[in-house]
PDB file of C-alpha atoms in Angstrom:
ATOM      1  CA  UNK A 889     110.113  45.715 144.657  1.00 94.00           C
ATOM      2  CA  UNK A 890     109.687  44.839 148.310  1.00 97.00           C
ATOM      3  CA  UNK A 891     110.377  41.541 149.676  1.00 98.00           C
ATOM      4  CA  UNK A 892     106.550  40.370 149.969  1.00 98.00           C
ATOM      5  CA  UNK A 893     105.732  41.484 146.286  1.00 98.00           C
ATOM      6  CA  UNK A 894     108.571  39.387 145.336  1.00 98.00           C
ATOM      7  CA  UNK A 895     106.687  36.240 146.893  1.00 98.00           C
ATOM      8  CA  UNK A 896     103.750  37.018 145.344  1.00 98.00           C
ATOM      9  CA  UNK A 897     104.932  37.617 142.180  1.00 98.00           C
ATOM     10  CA  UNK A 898     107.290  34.242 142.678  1.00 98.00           C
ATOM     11  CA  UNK A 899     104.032  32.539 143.228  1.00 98.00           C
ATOM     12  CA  UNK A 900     102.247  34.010 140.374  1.00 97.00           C
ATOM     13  CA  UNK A 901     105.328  33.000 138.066  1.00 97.00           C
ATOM     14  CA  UNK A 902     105.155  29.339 139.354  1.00 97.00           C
ATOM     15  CA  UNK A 903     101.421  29.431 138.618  1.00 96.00           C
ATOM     16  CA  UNK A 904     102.407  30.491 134.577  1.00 96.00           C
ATOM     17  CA  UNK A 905     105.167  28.181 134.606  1.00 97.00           C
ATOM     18  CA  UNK A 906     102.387  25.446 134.844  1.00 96.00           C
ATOM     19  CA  UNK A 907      99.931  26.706 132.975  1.00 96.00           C
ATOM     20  CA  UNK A 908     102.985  27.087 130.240  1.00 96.00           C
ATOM     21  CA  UNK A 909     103.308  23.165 130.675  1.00 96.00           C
ATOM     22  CA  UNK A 910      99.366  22.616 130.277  1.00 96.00           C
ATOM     23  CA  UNK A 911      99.197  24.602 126.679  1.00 96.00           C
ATOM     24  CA  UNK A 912     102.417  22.473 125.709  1.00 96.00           C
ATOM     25  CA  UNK A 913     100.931  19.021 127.036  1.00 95.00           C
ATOM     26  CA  UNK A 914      96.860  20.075 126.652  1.00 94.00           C
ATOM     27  CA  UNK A 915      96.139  18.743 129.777  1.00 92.00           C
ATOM     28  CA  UNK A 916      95.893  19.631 133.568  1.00 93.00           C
ATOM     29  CA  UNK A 917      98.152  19.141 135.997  1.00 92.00           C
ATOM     30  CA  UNK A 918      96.153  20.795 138.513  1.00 87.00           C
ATOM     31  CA  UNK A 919      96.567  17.544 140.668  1.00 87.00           C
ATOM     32  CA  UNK A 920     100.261  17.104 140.426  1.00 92.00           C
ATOM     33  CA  UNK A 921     102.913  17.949 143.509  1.00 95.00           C
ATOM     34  CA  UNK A 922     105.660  20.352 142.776  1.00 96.00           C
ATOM     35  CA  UNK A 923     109.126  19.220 143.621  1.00 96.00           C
ATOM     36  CA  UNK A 924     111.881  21.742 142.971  1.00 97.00           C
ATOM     37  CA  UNK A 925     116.032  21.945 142.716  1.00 96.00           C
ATOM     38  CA  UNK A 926     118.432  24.245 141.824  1.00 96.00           C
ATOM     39  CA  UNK A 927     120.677  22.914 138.980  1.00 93.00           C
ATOM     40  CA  UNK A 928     123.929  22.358 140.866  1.00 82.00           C
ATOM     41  CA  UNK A 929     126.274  19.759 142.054  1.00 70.00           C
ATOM     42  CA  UNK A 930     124.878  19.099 144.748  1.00 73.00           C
ATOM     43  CA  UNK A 931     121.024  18.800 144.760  1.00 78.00           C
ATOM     44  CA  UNK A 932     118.645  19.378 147.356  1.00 89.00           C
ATOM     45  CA  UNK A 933     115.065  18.615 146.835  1.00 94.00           C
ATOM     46  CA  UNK A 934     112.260  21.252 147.637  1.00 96.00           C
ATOM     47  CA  UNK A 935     108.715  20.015 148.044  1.00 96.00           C
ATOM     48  CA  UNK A 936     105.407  21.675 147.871  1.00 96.00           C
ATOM     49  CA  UNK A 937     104.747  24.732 146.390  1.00 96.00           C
ATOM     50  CA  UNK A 938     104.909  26.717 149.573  1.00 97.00           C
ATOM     51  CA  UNK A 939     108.369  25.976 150.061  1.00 98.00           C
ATOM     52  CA  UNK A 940     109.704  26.383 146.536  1.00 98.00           C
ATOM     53  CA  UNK A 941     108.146  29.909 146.235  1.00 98.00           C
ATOM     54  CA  UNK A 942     110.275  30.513 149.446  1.00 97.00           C
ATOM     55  CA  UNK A 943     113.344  28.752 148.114  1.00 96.00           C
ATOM     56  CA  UNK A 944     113.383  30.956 144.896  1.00 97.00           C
ATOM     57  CA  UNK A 945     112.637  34.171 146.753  1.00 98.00           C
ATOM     58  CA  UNK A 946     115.267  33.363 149.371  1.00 97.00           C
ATOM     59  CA  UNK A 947     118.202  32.797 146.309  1.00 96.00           C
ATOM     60  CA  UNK A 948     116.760  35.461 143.866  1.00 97.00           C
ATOM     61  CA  UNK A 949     115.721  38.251 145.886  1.00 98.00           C
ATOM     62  CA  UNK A 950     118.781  40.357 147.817  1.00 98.00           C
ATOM     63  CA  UNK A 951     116.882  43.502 148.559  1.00 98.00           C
ATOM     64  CA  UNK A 952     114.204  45.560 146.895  1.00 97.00           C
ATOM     65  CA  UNK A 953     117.235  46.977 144.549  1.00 97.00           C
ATOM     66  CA  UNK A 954     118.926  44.041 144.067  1.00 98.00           C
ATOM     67  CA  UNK A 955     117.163  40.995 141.939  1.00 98.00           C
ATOM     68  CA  UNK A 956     119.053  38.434 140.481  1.00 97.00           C
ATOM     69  CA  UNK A 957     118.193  39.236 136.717  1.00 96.00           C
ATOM     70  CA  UNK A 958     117.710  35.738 134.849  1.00 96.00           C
ATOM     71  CA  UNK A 959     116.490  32.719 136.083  1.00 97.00           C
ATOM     72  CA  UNK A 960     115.658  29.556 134.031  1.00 97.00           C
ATOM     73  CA  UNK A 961     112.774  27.521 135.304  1.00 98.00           C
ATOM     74  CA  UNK A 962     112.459  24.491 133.215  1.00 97.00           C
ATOM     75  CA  UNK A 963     109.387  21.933 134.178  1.00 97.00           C
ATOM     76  CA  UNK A 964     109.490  18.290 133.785  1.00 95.00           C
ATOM     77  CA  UNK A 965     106.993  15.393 134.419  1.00 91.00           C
ATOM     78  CA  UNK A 966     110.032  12.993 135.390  1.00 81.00           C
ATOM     79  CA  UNK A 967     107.833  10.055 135.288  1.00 78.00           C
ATOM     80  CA  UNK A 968     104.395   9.273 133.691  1.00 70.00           C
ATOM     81  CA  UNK A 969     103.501   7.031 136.328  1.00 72.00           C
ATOM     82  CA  UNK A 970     103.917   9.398 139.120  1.00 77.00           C
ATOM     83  CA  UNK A 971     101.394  12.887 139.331  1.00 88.00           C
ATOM     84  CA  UNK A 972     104.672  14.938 139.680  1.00 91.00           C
ATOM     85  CA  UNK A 973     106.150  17.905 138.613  1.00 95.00           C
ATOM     86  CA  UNK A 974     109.628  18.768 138.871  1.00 95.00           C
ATOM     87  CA  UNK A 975     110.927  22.415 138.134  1.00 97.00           C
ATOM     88  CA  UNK A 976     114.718  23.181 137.630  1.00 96.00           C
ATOM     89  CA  UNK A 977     115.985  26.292 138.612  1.00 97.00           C
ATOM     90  CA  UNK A 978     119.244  27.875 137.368  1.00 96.00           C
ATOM     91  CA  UNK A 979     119.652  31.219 137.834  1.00 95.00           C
ATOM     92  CA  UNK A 980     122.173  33.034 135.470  1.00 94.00           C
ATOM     93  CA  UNK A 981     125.947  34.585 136.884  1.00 93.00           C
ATOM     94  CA  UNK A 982     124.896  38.395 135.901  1.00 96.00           C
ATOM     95  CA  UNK A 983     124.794  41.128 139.055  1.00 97.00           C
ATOM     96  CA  UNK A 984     121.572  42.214 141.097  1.00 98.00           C
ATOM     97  CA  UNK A 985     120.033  44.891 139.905  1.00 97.00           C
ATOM     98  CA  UNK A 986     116.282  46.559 140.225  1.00 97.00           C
ATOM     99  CA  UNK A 987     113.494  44.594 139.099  1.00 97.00           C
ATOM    100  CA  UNK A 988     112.420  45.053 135.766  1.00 96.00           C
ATOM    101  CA  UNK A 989     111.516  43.666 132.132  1.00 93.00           C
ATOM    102  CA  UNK A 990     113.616  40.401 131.696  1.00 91.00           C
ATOM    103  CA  UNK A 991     115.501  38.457 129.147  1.00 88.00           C
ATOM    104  CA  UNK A 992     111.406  37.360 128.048  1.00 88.00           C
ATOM    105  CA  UNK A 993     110.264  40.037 127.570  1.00 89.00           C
ATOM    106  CA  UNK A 994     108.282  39.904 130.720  1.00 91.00           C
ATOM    107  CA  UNK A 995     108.260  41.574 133.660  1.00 94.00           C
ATOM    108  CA  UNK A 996     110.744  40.090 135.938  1.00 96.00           C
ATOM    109  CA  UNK A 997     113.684  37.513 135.935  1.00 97.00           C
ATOM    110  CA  UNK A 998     111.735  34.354 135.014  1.00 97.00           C
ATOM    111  CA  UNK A 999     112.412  32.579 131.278  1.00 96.00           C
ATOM    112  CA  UNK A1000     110.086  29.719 131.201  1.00 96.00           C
ATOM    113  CA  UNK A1001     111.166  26.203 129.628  1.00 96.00           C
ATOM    114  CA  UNK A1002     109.835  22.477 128.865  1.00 96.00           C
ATOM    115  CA  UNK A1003     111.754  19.473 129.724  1.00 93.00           C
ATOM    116  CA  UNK A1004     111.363  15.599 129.550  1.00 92.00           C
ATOM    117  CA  UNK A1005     107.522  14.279 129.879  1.00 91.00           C
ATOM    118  CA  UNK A1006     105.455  17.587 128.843  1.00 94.00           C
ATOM    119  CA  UNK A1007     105.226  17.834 125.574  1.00 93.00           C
ATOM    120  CA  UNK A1008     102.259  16.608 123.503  1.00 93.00           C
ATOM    121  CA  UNK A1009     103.099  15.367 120.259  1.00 93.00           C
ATOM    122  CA  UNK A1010     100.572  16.224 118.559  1.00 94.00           C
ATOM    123  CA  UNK A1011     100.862  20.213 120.233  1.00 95.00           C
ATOM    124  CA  UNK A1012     102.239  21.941 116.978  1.00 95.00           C
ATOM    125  CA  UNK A1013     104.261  24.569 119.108  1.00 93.00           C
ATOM    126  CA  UNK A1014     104.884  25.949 115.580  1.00 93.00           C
ATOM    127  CA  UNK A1015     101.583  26.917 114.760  1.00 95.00           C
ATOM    128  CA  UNK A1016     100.898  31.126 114.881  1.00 94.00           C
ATOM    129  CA  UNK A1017      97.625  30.114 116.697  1.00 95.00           C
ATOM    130  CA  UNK A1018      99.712  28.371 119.016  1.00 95.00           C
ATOM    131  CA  UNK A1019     102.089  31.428 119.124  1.00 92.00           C
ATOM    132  CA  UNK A1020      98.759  33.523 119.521  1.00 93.00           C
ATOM    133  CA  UNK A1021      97.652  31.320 122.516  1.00 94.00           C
ATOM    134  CA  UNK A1022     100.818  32.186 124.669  1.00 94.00           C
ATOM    135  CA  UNK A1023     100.603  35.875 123.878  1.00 92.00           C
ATOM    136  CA  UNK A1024      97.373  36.068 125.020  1.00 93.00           C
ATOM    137  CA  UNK A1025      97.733  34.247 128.344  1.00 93.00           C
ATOM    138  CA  UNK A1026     100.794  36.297 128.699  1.00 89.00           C
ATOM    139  CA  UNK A1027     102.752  33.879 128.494  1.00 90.00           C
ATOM    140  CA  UNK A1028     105.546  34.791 125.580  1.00 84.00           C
ATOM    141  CA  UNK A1029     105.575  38.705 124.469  1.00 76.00           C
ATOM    142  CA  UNK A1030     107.121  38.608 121.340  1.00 67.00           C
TER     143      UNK A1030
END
């Protein structure tokens, strides 16, 4: 995959990651900022979505053979108060290698997650129509 598919297809990824939070929360957050950090000891804050897109291409990406395979991206509304987003990358310790079908099933090295503020109690993430709902927005493929 060539270095500007990989941007685009970071951006699209960003832009399931929060439509993956809307279907868990059943609401927008069309009019939320993005803030982004790797999980590591020593964080460094990445804002707008611009930037992040270039911050996960820039640590994911070694050449057009050589994608870091699994990457967690786990997105949290760290305060209720505040129309903000946070997403926490970690990407995994396996070897580049060509881009392909991840760990989800998906194309690509992206595994989607939910963390503090998102979820809508009364969003039964149990429920096969639920389950349905992310297969068809392509969202879980199993």
């Amino acid at each position: 995959m060539s270095f500007e598919d990989f941007i685009e297809f970071v951006d699209k990824s960003i832009g399931e990651l929060l439509l993956y939070a809307e279907v868990h929360a059943n609401k927008s957050f069309s009019n939320h900022e993005l803030i982004f950090e790797w999980m590591s000891h020593d964080p460094t804050f990445i804002y707008g979505r611009e930037n992040i897109v270039y911050e996960i291409t820039d640590k994911v990406f070694v050449n057009e053979q050589e994608i870091y395979p699994c990457v967690d991206l786990v997105i949290e509304k760290p305060d209720s108060g505040v129309s903000l987003l946070k997403i926490i990358g970690k990407r995994a310790g396996y070897a580049p290698r060509p881009f392909t079908i991840g760990w989800s099933n998906r194309p690509g090295p992206f595994i989607y997650g939910i963390g503090n503020g998102i979820k809508n109690p009364l969003v039964d993430t149990q429920d096969p129509q639920f389950q349905k709902r992310l297969r068809e927005l392509g969202l879980i493929h199993y």
